[in-house]
Coordinates of C-alpha atoms in Angstrom, one line a residue:
Chain I
M14 CA 134.1 0.0 48.1
Q15 CA 132.4 2.2 45.1
D16 CA 135.0 4.6 46.0
L17 CA 137.9 2.4 45.3
L18 CA 136.7 1.0 42.3
S19 CA 136.6 3.8 41.2
K20 CA 140.5 4.5 42.4
T21 CA 141.4 1.7 40.9
K22 CA 139.9 1.9 37.7
T23 CA 141.5 5.7 37.0
K24 CA 144.3 4.2 38.3
T25 CA 144.7 1.9 35.9
A26 CA 143.1 4.9 33.0
T27 CA 146.7 6.8 33.9
K28 CA 148.6 3.6 33.4
N29 CA 147.0 3.0 30.1
I30 CA 148.2 6.9 28.6
R31 CA 151.4 7.0 29.9
T32 CA 152.3 3.3 28.5
N33 CA 150.2 5.1 25.5
N34 CA 152.2 8.0 26.1
K35 CA 155.4 6.0 25.8
I36 CA 154.4 3.8 22.5
H37 CA 153.9 7.4 21.4
V38 CA 157.3 8.8 22.2
I39 CA 159.0 5.6 20.8
L40 CA 157.5 5.5 17.8
M41 CA 157.9 9.1 17.4
V42 CA 161.4 8.8 17.3
L43 CA 162.1 5.5 16.0
L44 CA 159.5 6.6 12.6
P45 CA 161.8 9.3 11.5
L46 CA 165.0 7.5 11.7
L47 CA 163.3 4.7 9.9
L48 CA 162.0 6.3 7.0
F49 CA 165.3 8.5 7.0
F50 CA 166.8 5.4 6.5
L51 CA 163.9 3.9 3.4
S52 CA 164.8 7.3 1.6
I53 CA 168.8 7.1 1.6
C54 CA 167.6 4.0 -0.1
F55 CA 165.2 4.4 -2.3
G56 CA 164.3 6.2 -5.3
R57 CA 164.7 6.5 -8.7
Y58 CA 167.7 4.1 -8.6
W59 CA 167.0 1.2 -5.8
V60 CA 170.3 0.9 -3.0
S61 CA 169.5 -2.2 -1.3
P62 CA 169.6 -1.4 2.0
E63 CA 173.2 -3.4 2.9
T64 CA 174.8 -1.6 1.0
V65 CA 173.7 1.9 2.2
L66 CA 174.7 0.3 5.9
K67 CA 178.0 0.0 4.0
I68 CA 178.6 3.0 1.9
L69 CA 177.4 5.1 5.6
F70 CA 180.1 3.7 7.8
T71 CA 182.7 3.3 5.5
H72 CA 184.8 5.7 6.8
V73 CA 183.6 4.7 10.1
L74 CA 184.3 0.8 10.2
P75 CA 187.0 -0.9 7.8
I76 CA 185.1 -2.3 5.3
T77 CA 186.2 -3.4 2.1
P78 CA 184.3 -1.0 -1.0
D79 CA 181.8 -3.7 -3.2
W80 CA 180.0 -1.4 -4.7
S81 CA 179.9 1.4 -7.4
A82 CA 181.4 4.6 -7.3
L83 CA 177.8 5.3 -8.6
Q84 CA 175.8 3.9 -5.9
E85 CA 178.2 6.2 -3.4
S86 CA 177.8 8.8 -5.4
V87 CA 174.3 8.5 -5.0
V88 CA 174.0 8.0 -1.6
L89 CA 176.5 9.9 -0.2
S90 CA 176.2 13.0 -2.6
I91 CA 172.8 13.7 -3.7
R92 CA 170.8 11.8 -1.2
L93 CA 171.7 12.4 2.5
P94 CA 172.1 16.0 2.3
R95 CA 169.3 16.2 0.7
I96 CA 167.1 13.5 3.2
I97 CA 169.5 15.5 6.1
L98 CA 167.3 19.1 4.9
V99 CA 164.6 17.7 3.9
M100 CA 164.3 16.6 7.8
L101 CA 165.0 19.5 9.2
V102 CA 163.1 21.7 6.7
G103 CA 160.3 19.6 7.2
A104 CA 161.3 20.4 11.5
G105 CA 161.4 23.5 11.5
L106 CA 158.4 24.6 10.0
A107 CA 156.3 22.6 11.7
V108 CA 157.8 24.5 15.1
A109 CA 157.5 27.1 13.8
G110 CA 153.9 26.8 12.8
A111 CA 152.9 25.7 16.3
A112 CA 155.0 28.9 18.3
F113 CA 153.1 30.8 15.8
Q114 CA 149.6 29.2 16.8
G115 CA 150.4 29.4 20.1
L116 CA 151.3 33.1 20.1
F117 CA 148.5 34.3 18.1
G118 CA 146.6 32.1 19.2
N119 CA 144.7 31.0 16.5
P120 CA 145.1 27.7 15.1
L121 CA 144.7 28.4 11.4
V122 CA 147.9 30.1 11.3
S123 CA 151.2 29.8 9.4
P124 CA 154.7 30.3 9.8
D125 CA 154.4 32.6 7.1
I126 CA 152.2 35.0 8.9
L127 CA 154.2 37.7 9.5
G128 CA 154.7 37.9 5.6
V129 CA 158.4 36.5 5.5
S130 CA 157.6 34.1 2.9
A131 CA 156.2 36.8 0.5
G132 CA 159.7 38.5 1.0
A133 CA 162.0 35.5 0.5
G134 CA 160.0 35.1 -2.4
F135 CA 161.0 38.2 -4.5
G136 CA 164.2 38.4 -2.8
A137 CA 165.0 35.0 -4.4
A138 CA 163.2 36.2 -7.3
L139 CA 164.5 39.7 -8.0
A140 CA 168.7 37.8 -7.7
I141 CA 167.3 35.6 -10.0
M142 CA 167.1 38.2 -12.2
A143 CA 170.2 40.3 -11.4
S144 CA 172.6 36.9 -11.9
G145 CA 171.0 33.6 -11.2
Q146 CA 174.0 32.4 -8.9
L147 CA 172.5 30.4 -5.8
A148 CA 174.3 31.9 -2.9
L149 CA 172.8 35.0 -3.8
I150 CA 169.9 33.8 -4.4
Q151 CA 170.4 32.8 -0.7
L152 CA 171.2 35.7 0.4
M153 CA 168.8 37.8 -0.7
A154 CA 166.1 35.8 0.2
F155 CA 167.2 35.4 3.3
S156 CA 167.5 39.1 3.5
F157 CA 164.1 40.1 1.7
G158 CA 162.5 37.5 4.2
I159 CA 163.8 39.4 7.5
V160 CA 163.0 42.4 6.2
A161 CA 159.6 41.4 5.4
V162 CA 159.4 41.0 8.5
V163 CA 161.0 43.8 10.1
I164 CA 158.1 46.0 7.8
T165 CA 155.1 43.5 9.2
Y166 CA 156.6 44.9 12.4
S167 CA 156.8 48.5 12.0
I168 CA 153.5 48.9 10.7
G169 CA 151.9 46.8 13.6
H170 CA 153.8 48.7 15.9
L171 CA 153.1 45.7 19.1
K172 CA 153.3 48.0 22.2
T173 CA 151.6 47.3 25.7
G174 CA 147.4 46.3 24.8
T175 CA 147.9 47.1 20.9
P176 CA 145.5 43.7 20.0
L177 CA 147.6 40.8 18.2
F178 CA 145.5 40.6 15.1
M179 CA 147.4 44.3 14.1
L180 CA 150.6 42.6 13.7
V181 CA 148.2 39.6 11.4
L182 CA 146.8 42.7 9.8
S183 CA 149.9 44.1 8.9
G184 CA 151.5 41.0 7.7
V185 CA 148.5 40.4 5.1
I186 CA 149.6 43.9 3.8
T187 CA 153.3 43.0 3.3
G188 CA 152.5 39.4 2.5
A189 CA 150.1 41.0 -0.4
F190 CA 153.0 44.1 -1.3
F191 CA 156.3 41.8 -1.9
Q192 CA 153.5 39.5 -4.0
A193 CA 152.5 41.9 -5.9
L194 CA 156.6 42.6 -6.6
I195 CA 157.3 39.4 -7.1
S196 CA 154.7 38.8 -9.6
L197 CA 155.8 42.7 -11.2
L198 CA 159.7 40.4 -11.6
K199 CA 157.3 37.7 -13.3
Y200 CA 156.2 40.1 -15.9
L201 CA 159.4 41.5 -16.9
A202 CA 161.0 37.9 -16.4
D203 CA 162.4 36.6 -20.0
P204 CA 160.2 33.9 -20.3
N205 CA 163.0 31.6 -22.1
D206 CA 165.3 31.5 -19.0
K207 CA 164.4 33.5 -15.8
L208 CA 160.3 33.1 -15.8
P209 CA 160.4 29.5 -15.6
T210 CA 163.5 29.6 -12.9
I211 CA 161.6 32.1 -10.9
V212 CA 158.8 30.2 -10.9
Y213 CA 160.0 26.3 -10.6
W214 CA 162.0 28.3 -7.5
L215 CA 158.8 29.9 -5.6
M216 CA 156.6 25.8 -6.1
G217 CA 159.9 24.5 -3.3
S218 CA 162.2 22.2 -4.3
M219 CA 165.2 20.8 -2.4
A220 CA 166.4 18.6 -6.0
G221 CA 170.7 19.8 -5.7
A222 CA 170.9 20.3 -2.2
T223 CA 174.2 20.3 -0.8
Y224 CA 176.6 20.5 1.8
T225 CA 177.1 23.2 1.8
D226 CA 173.4 24.0 2.5
L227 CA 173.4 22.3 5.0
I228 CA 176.4 23.9 6.9
I229 CA 174.4 27.0 6.4
G230 CA 171.3 26.2 7.2
M231 CA 171.4 24.1 9.9
P232 CA 172.3 25.8 12.6
L233 CA 169.7 28.4 11.4
I234 CA 167.2 26.4 11.8
L235 CA 168.5 24.1 14.3
G236 CA 169.4 27.5 16.4
G237 CA 165.3 28.1 15.2
I238 CA 163.9 24.8 16.9
F239 CA 165.9 24.4 20.1
I240 CA 164.5 28.6 21.3
L241 CA 161.6 27.7 20.3
Y242 CA 162.1 24.7 22.6
L243 CA 163.5 25.6 25.6
L244 CA 160.7 27.9 25.4
R245 CA 158.0 25.5 25.1
W246 CA 155.9 26.0 27.9
R247 CA 155.4 29.9 28.4
I248 CA 154.2 29.3 24.8
N249 CA 151.4 27.7 26.5
I250 CA 151.0 31.3 28.4
L251 CA 151.7 32.8 25.8
S252 CA 148.3 32.0 24.5
L253 CA 146.1 32.9 26.5
D254 CA 144.8 36.7 26.9
E255 CA 147.5 39.5 27.0
E256 CA 146.5 40.3 30.5
E257 CA 145.5 37.1 31.8
A258 CA 149.2 36.3 30.6
R259 CA 150.5 39.1 32.6
S260 CA 149.1 38.6 35.5
L261 CA 151.2 35.5 34.9
G262 CA 153.9 36.9 35.7
I263 CA 155.3 37.2 32.1
D264 CA 157.0 39.4 30.1
V265 CA 154.8 39.0 26.8
Q266 CA 156.8 41.4 24.9
C267 CA 159.3 40.1 25.1
L268 CA 158.3 36.4 24.7
R269 CA 156.4 37.4 22.1
W270 CA 159.5 38.7 20.3
L271 CA 162.0 35.8 21.0
V272 CA 158.6 33.5 19.7
I273 CA 159.0 35.7 16.5
I274 CA 162.8 35.7 15.9
A275 CA 163.2 32.4 16.3
A276 CA 160.0 31.2 14.0
T277 CA 160.9 33.7 11.6
V278 CA 164.7 33.3 11.1
I279 CA 163.8 29.3 10.3
T280 CA 161.5 30.2 7.5
A281 CA 163.0 32.5 6.2
T282 CA 166.8 30.4 6.4
A283 CA 163.8 27.1 5.0
V284 CA 162.8 29.4 1.8
S285 CA 166.1 30.9 1.1
L286 CA 167.3 26.5 0.4
C287 CA 164.1 24.9 -0.6
G288 CA 162.2 27.8 -1.9
I289 CA 158.5 27.9 -1.0
V290 CA 157.3 25.2 1.2
G291 CA 153.7 25.4 2.0
W292 CA 151.4 23.5 4.1
V293 CA 153.4 21.9 6.5
G294 CA 153.5 24.2 9.2
L295 CA 149.6 24.2 9.2
V296 CA 148.1 21.0 9.3
V297 CA 151.9 19.5 11.4
P298 CA 150.6 21.7 14.1
H299 CA 146.8 19.7 14.0
I300 CA 147.8 16.6 13.6
G301 CA 150.1 16.6 16.7
R302 CA 147.6 18.5 18.6
M303 CA 145.9 15.0 17.2
L304 CA 148.0 12.8 18.7
V305 CA 149.0 14.5 21.6
G306 CA 146.9 17.2 22.9
P307 CA 147.3 21.0 22.5
D308 CA 150.6 21.4 25.4
H309 CA 153.1 22.8 24.1
R310 CA 155.3 20.8 26.1
K311 CA 154.3 17.3 24.0
L312 CA 153.4 19.6 20.6
L313 CA 157.1 20.7 19.9
P314 CA 158.4 17.8 20.5
A315 CA 156.2 16.1 18.5
C316 CA 155.9 18.4 15.7
I317 CA 159.7 18.3 15.5
S318 CA 159.1 14.9 14.3
I319 CA 156.0 15.0 12.8
G320 CA 157.2 17.5 10.4
A321 CA 160.3 15.6 9.7
F322 CA 158.6 12.7 9.1
L323 CA 156.3 13.8 6.5
L324 CA 157.8 16.5 4.6
L325 CA 160.9 13.2 4.0
F326 CA 157.6 10.9 2.9
I327 CA 156.2 14.2 0.4
D328 CA 159.8 14.2 -0.9
N329 CA 160.4 11.1 -1.6
I330 CA 157.6 11.1 -4.4
A331 CA 158.5 14.3 -5.2
R332 CA 161.7 13.0 -6.7
S333 CA 160.7 9.5 -7.7
A334 CA 157.3 9.5 -8.7
T335 CA 158.1 10.5 -12.3
S336 CA 161.6 10.9 -13.9
A337 CA 160.9 14.6 -13.6
E338 CA 160.9 16.3 -10.4
I339 CA 157.4 17.5 -8.9
P340 CA 157.5 20.7 -7.5
L341 CA 157.0 20.0 -3.7
S342 CA 154.6 22.8 -2.9
I343 CA 152.0 21.2 -5.1
L344 CA 152.5 18.0 -3.3
T345 CA 152.2 19.4 0.1
A346 CA 149.3 21.2 -0.9
V347 CA 147.6 17.9 -2.9
I348 CA 148.1 15.8 -0.4
G349 CA 148.3 18.6 3.1
A350 CA 144.6 19.7 2.0
P351 CA 142.3 16.4 1.7
F352 CA 143.5 15.4 4.3
F353 CA 143.3 19.2 7.1
A354 CA 139.8 18.9 5.2
Y355 CA 139.4 15.6 6.9
L356 CA 141.2 16.1 10.0
L357 CA 138.8 19.3 10.7
R358 CA 136.0 17.4 9.0
K359 CA 137.0 14.9 12.3
T360 CA 137.7 17.2 14.7
G361 CA 134.6 19.6 14.1
G362 CA 137.1 22.2 15.2
K363 CA 138.2 21.4 18.5
W364 CA 141.5 22.1 19.4
Chain T
M8 CA 150.6 41.5 53.4
K9 CA 149.3 45.0 52.8
L10 CA 148.2 46.4 50.2
E11 CA 146.6 49.9 49.9
V12 CA 145.6 52.7 46.9
E13 CA 146.2 56.2 48.0
N14 CA 144.2 59.1 46.3
G15 CA 143.8 56.5 43.0
E16 CA 142.7 58.0 39.5
Y17 CA 142.3 56.8 36.3
N18 CA 141.7 58.7 33.1
Y19 CA 141.7 57.4 29.7
P20 CA 143.5 58.5 26.8
K21 CA 141.1 61.1 25.6
G22 CA 141.1 62.7 29.0
K23 CA 137.9 61.5 30.7
T24 CA 138.2 60.6 33.8
L25 CA 136.5 57.6 35.2
F26 CA 137.0 57.7 39.3
Q27 CA 139.6 59.7 41.1
R28 CA 140.4 59.8 44.7
V29 CA 140.0 56.3 45.4
N30 CA 141.2 55.1 48.7
F31 CA 141.6 51.7 49.9
Y32 CA 143.7 48.9 51.8
I33 CA 143.4 45.7 53.1
D34 CA 145.5 43.3 55.2
K35 CA 146.5 40.0 55.9
G36 CA 143.4 37.7 55.3
E37 CA 140.8 40.0 54.9
I38 CA 138.3 40.3 52.1
L39 CA 137.5 43.6 50.6
T40 CA 134.5 43.8 47.6
I41 CA 134.1 46.8 45.1
L42 CA 130.5 47.5 44.6
G43 CA 129.1 49.7 41.9
P44 CA 126.9 50.2 39.2
N45 CA 127.7 48.7 35.8
G46 CA 130.4 51.3 33.5
V47 CA 131.6 52.9 36.8
G48 CA 135.3 50.9 35.7
K49 CA 135.5 48.5 38.7
T50 CA 137.0 46.4 36.5
T51 CA 139.0 48.6 35.3
L52 CA 140.1 49.5 39.1
L53 CA 141.2 46.5 39.8
K54 CA 143.6 45.7 36.4
C55 CA 145.0 49.8 38.0
T56 CA 145.6 48.4 41.2
T57 CA 147.4 45.0 40.5
S58 CA 149.5 47.1 37.9
L59 CA 148.0 45.7 34.5
L60 CA 146.8 49.3 33.5
K61 CA 148.8 52.0 34.5
W62 CA 147.0 54.8 37.2
T63 CA 146.4 58.0 36.0
M64 CA 147.6 59.2 39.7
G65 CA 147.6 57.8 43.0
N66 CA 149.4 54.1 43.7
T67 CA 149.4 51.2 44.8
F68 CA 151.4 49.4 47.9
I69 CA 152.3 46.7 48.5
D70 CA 153.9 46.5 52.4
G71 CA 154.2 50.0 52.1
W72 CA 156.5 49.9 49.0
S73 CA 154.6 51.4 45.5
I74 CA 154.1 49.0 43.4
D75 CA 156.4 50.6 40.7
E76 CA 159.4 50.5 42.2
L77 CA 158.3 46.4 42.6
G78 CA 159.6 44.4 39.2
Q79 CA 156.0 42.5 37.3
K80 CA 158.3 38.9 38.9
T81 CA 157.5 40.0 42.3
I82 CA 154.2 41.9 42.6
W83 CA 152.4 38.3 40.7
K84 CA 154.3 36.5 43.0
S85 CA 151.7 38.3 46.0
I86 CA 149.2 39.0 43.2
G87 CA 146.9 35.9 42.5
Y88 CA 144.7 37.4 39.5
V89 CA 141.2 35.4 37.8
P90 CA 139.8 37.6 35.2
Q91 CA 136.5 36.7 33.7
G92 CA 136.5 33.4 32.7
N93 CA 137.2 33.1 28.8
G94 CA 138.4 30.6 27.9
S95 CA 141.7 29.5 25.8
V96 CA 141.7 28.8 22.0
F97 CA 143.5 25.6 22.8
S98 CA 142.2 22.8 25.1
Y99 CA 144.4 22.0 27.8
T100 CA 143.7 20.2 30.6
V101 CA 142.3 21.6 33.6
L102 CA 145.7 20.6 35.1
D103 CA 148.2 22.7 32.6
M104 CA 145.9 25.1 32.6
V105 CA 146.1 25.5 36.4
L106 CA 149.9 24.8 35.9
M107 CA 150.0 27.6 34.4
G108 CA 149.9 29.7 37.6
R109 CA 153.8 28.1 38.7
A110 CA 154.8 30.6 35.7
P111 CA 155.8 33.6 38.2
R112 CA 158.0 31.4 40.4
L113 CA 160.0 29.6 37.3
G114 CA 162.3 31.3 34.9
L115 CA 162.2 31.7 31.9
F116 CA 163.4 28.8 29.9
S117 CA 162.6 26.3 33.2
L118 CA 159.5 23.3 33.1
P119 CA 157.3 22.8 35.5
S120 CA 158.7 19.8 38.3
R121 CA 157.4 17.5 40.0
K122 CA 156.9 19.7 42.9
D123 CA 154.8 22.8 40.7
I124 CA 152.7 19.7 39.6
E125 CA 151.9 19.2 43.5
F126 CA 151.1 22.4 44.2
A127 CA 148.2 22.9 41.2
R128 CA 147.0 19.3 42.6
H129 CA 147.0 20.8 46.2
S130 CA 144.9 24.7 44.8
L131 CA 143.1 21.8 42.4
E132 CA 141.9 20.1 46.1
M133 CA 142.3 23.2 47.5
V134 CA 138.8 24.8 45.5
G135 CA 137.2 21.2 45.1
I136 CA 138.1 20.3 42.0
S137 CA 140.6 17.5 41.9
H138 CA 138.6 15.3 39.7
L139 CA 138.2 17.2 36.8
E140 CA 142.0 17.5 36.6
N141 CA 142.4 15.1 33.3
K142 CA 139.1 17.1 32.1
A143 CA 139.6 19.6 28.2
C144 CA 138.8 22.9 29.5
S145 CA 136.5 22.7 26.5
E146 CA 134.9 19.9 27.7
I147 CA 134.2 21.6 31.6
S148 CA 131.0 24.2 33.4
G149 CA 131.4 27.7 33.5
G150 CA 131.4 28.0 37.3
E151 CA 134.4 25.0 37.0
L152 CA 136.3 27.1 34.8
Q153 CA 136.1 29.8 37.4
L154 CA 136.9 27.4 39.9
V155 CA 140.4 26.3 38.0
L156 CA 141.0 29.9 37.7
I157 CA 140.8 30.4 41.2
A158 CA 142.9 27.6 41.6
R159 CA 145.5 29.1 39.0
A160 CA 145.5 31.6 41.1
L161 CA 146.0 30.5 43.8
T162 CA 148.7 28.0 42.7
S163 CA 151.6 31.0 42.2
Q164 CA 151.4 31.0 46.5
P165 CA 149.5 34.4 46.4
Q166 CA 149.1 36.3 50.0
I167 CA 146.7 38.3 48.2
L168 CA 144.6 37.5 45.7
I169 CA 142.6 39.7 42.8
L170 CA 139.0 37.9 41.5
D171 CA 137.3 40.4 38.4
E172 CA 133.1 39.2 38.8
P173 CA 134.0 35.5 39.8
E174 CA 130.6 34.5 41.1
S175 CA 128.9 36.5 37.7
H176 CA 127.1 34.3 35.2
L177 CA 126.8 31.6 37.9
D178 CA 123.7 30.0 39.0
F179 CA 122.8 30.2 43.0
K180 CA 124.8 26.7 44.0
N181 CA 127.8 27.9 41.8
Q182 CA 128.1 31.1 43.3
L183 CA 127.9 29.6 46.9
I184 CA 130.9 27.3 45.9
I185 CA 132.5 30.5 44.8
L186 CA 132.0 32.3 48.1
D187 CA 132.9 29.8 50.4
I188 CA 136.2 29.3 48.7
L189 CA 137.2 32.6 49.3
M190 CA 136.0 32.5 53.2
K191 CA 138.0 29.4 53.6
V192 CA 141.3 31.2 51.8
A193 CA 140.9 34.4 53.6
K194 CA 140.4 32.9 56.9
Q195 CA 141.7 29.9 56.5
E196 CA 145.1 30.2 54.8
G197 CA 145.2 34.3 55.6
I198 CA 145.5 35.4 52.2
S199 CA 143.7 38.4 51.4
C200 CA 141.0 38.8 48.8
I201 CA 139.5 41.9 46.2
I202 CA 136.5 41.0 44.2
N203 CA 134.7 42.7 42.4
T204 CA 130.7 41.8 42.3
H205 CA 127.1 43.1 41.2
Y206 CA 125.5 41.3 44.2
P207 CA 125.8 43.8 47.4
D208 CA 124.6 40.5 49.2
H209 CA 127.3 38.8 48.9
A210 CA 129.3 42.1 49.7
L211 CA 126.8 42.2 52.9
H212 CA 127.6 38.1 53.4
I213 CA 131.8 37.7 52.9
S214 CA 133.9 40.7 53.5
D215 CA 135.2 42.2 56.2
K216 CA 135.4 45.9 54.1
T217 CA 133.5 47.4 51.1
L218 CA 134.3 50.3 48.6
M219 CA 131.6 51.2 47.2
L220 CA 131.9 53.4 43.0
G221 CA 129.2 55.3 41.9
K222 CA 129.0 57.9 38.6
N223 CA 130.1 61.2 39.4
K224 CA 130.2 60.8 43.1
E225 CA 133.6 60.2 45.5
A226 CA 134.0 56.4 46.6
I227 CA 133.1 55.5 49.8
F228 CA 135.3 52.7 51.6
G229 CA 134.8 51.5 54.9
K230 CA 133.8 48.5 56.9
S231 CA 130.8 46.2 55.1
E232 CA 127.9 47.1 57.4
K233 CA 128.7 51.0 57.2
I234 CA 128.6 50.9 53.8
I235 CA 126.3 48.5 52.5
T236 CA 122.6 50.4 53.8
E237 CA 119.4 51.2 52.3
E238 CA 120.3 55.0 52.0
N239 CA 124.2 54.7 50.3
L240 CA 122.1 51.8 47.6
K241 CA 120.0 54.4 46.9
E242 CA 121.8 57.2 46.2
Y243 CA 124.8 55.2 44.3
F244 CA 122.5 52.2 43.0
D245 CA 119.4 54.6 42.5
V246 CA 117.4 52.2 43.7
D247 CA 115.3 52.0 46.0
V248 CA 116.2 49.1 47.8
R249 CA 115.3 47.3 51.8
I250 CA 117.5 45.4 53.8
I251 CA 116.2 42.3 55.8
P252 CA 116.8 40.8 58.4
F253 CA 116.6 37.4 59.0
D254 CA 117.1 34.1 61.4
Y255 CA 119.2 31.1 59.7
G256 CA 120.3 28.5 62.0
G257 CA 121.2 30.1 64.6
K258 CA 123.5 33.5 62.2
K259 CA 122.1 36.6 61.7
L260 CA 121.9 37.1 57.9
K261 CA 120.7 39.9 56.0
T262 CA 119.2 40.0 52.5
I263 CA 118.8 43.2 50.3
V264 CA 115.8 43.2 48.1
P265 CA 115.2 46.1 46.2
V266 CA 112.0 47.7 45.4
A267 CA 111.8 50.3 42.7
I268 CA 113.4 52.8 40.8

């Protein structure tokens, strides 16, 4: 009898967990979509949801335009590409962060641990000094982001048995080196013209996002996310001791490099399109773990949703709180740091 | 399945020899214990045997095949390895942890299916911890974690189980639980077991064969009763011991008491 009782109890318990899971899944799909739609309406120039819907579907459905050219331009040319880019970058950085935290078996790692952001920042600053052309800035940022990771790799030279912290330390070295170079460029830059551009760019901004940005960035970021998403169960195993992972038949070297390449491409692309956006890659995986647990099979999809949602929310504040744009990194840190502190206190450091 | 080590030798990268001329073999359903004092390289020997470390000389053969000729995937389908229990940074649930044992049998991009989950549940049942399924690995005791790791190794359906000091750091009851499970696994499922241990008692209790290692001494290998003797223990562990036989419920058992250094 006792046995039967406890059995039914566990059954209802698992049932509760399952319905909870279903609600989680539905919320994680719906909330970002809802915010996506609201964000198009929202801003210093309010466009009614009805008008937004009409404008969005104007090319698909036969709708007679009853809105102003300004409204259409705000919705289609300014807000839509920006919002899509924000969601892509948010999702990408969050997934890259979660994958790196799994790979290094360390929940305090962020996607730029291997120096990619510092490298990309230097590339961008160099391009701003040289010409200031947007395409050149993006190309240089991306290339130097990759170069930084390659340098980190050659210093930390990962072989079977080399401890992973070698790679982390090499990342710290590379990052510090490129930070110094950035400082040098700032010091040399013309304080009336180039310096503000560099500083502003390094703080991250989504302003001026265009469809061209999306055409370049979308395949790279989505590709990276897709690879990490496919590897999500293997990342569980990768987070164990190296020998333990090998004894589970995993080619640890190969898998590590797949994860590093995918995460680096995501981060380098994000930085080259909108500057350095801190905190998202560090904090979002923690929120994800609180909601769905540490299993990367669930954590990675959760990070896609939470990352997109959170960065979009913050960017909405960035573009509408004041008449001038607030740089993204300021807001992600101002909101992210206290929130992270709260999470740490609440979970007591159990991941 | 038969596993054989021929002329195993391991040198540190700087050239110092840890052990040499190690020979042993194990047949289906047998239990082999590796005994030896601290620092003679028992863990290293196990790692070399499984190809986690490379032999300096000699080799491991599985059913006559040299282990270098077999791919990593093939090796880890036949060998289940249970490391000394260190948990993960992330508190995966017991079921998720055990499920990882399916990895050698799944492709790079595939996820474990319902069937794989059934295999995981089956191994949880085999080691008697089905009730822990949804617990986080950080919330269970050291003995339970060891059982989780054994269940994980069993989940890959290996023919040989290799365990690195599975019963150290555990209390009497948990030690017995582990030993009973190993006997069950070997005798009922026909899975051969190789274990490292600090306890000659345990070796006498469960193992068919014993390999004894000593500092700067030739390793000896044979039937457990022949290897675990007062003379050998004196020579290899440098301790005077008495082996005392006694009856327990009609069974003849032996206990080993260290008496003097």
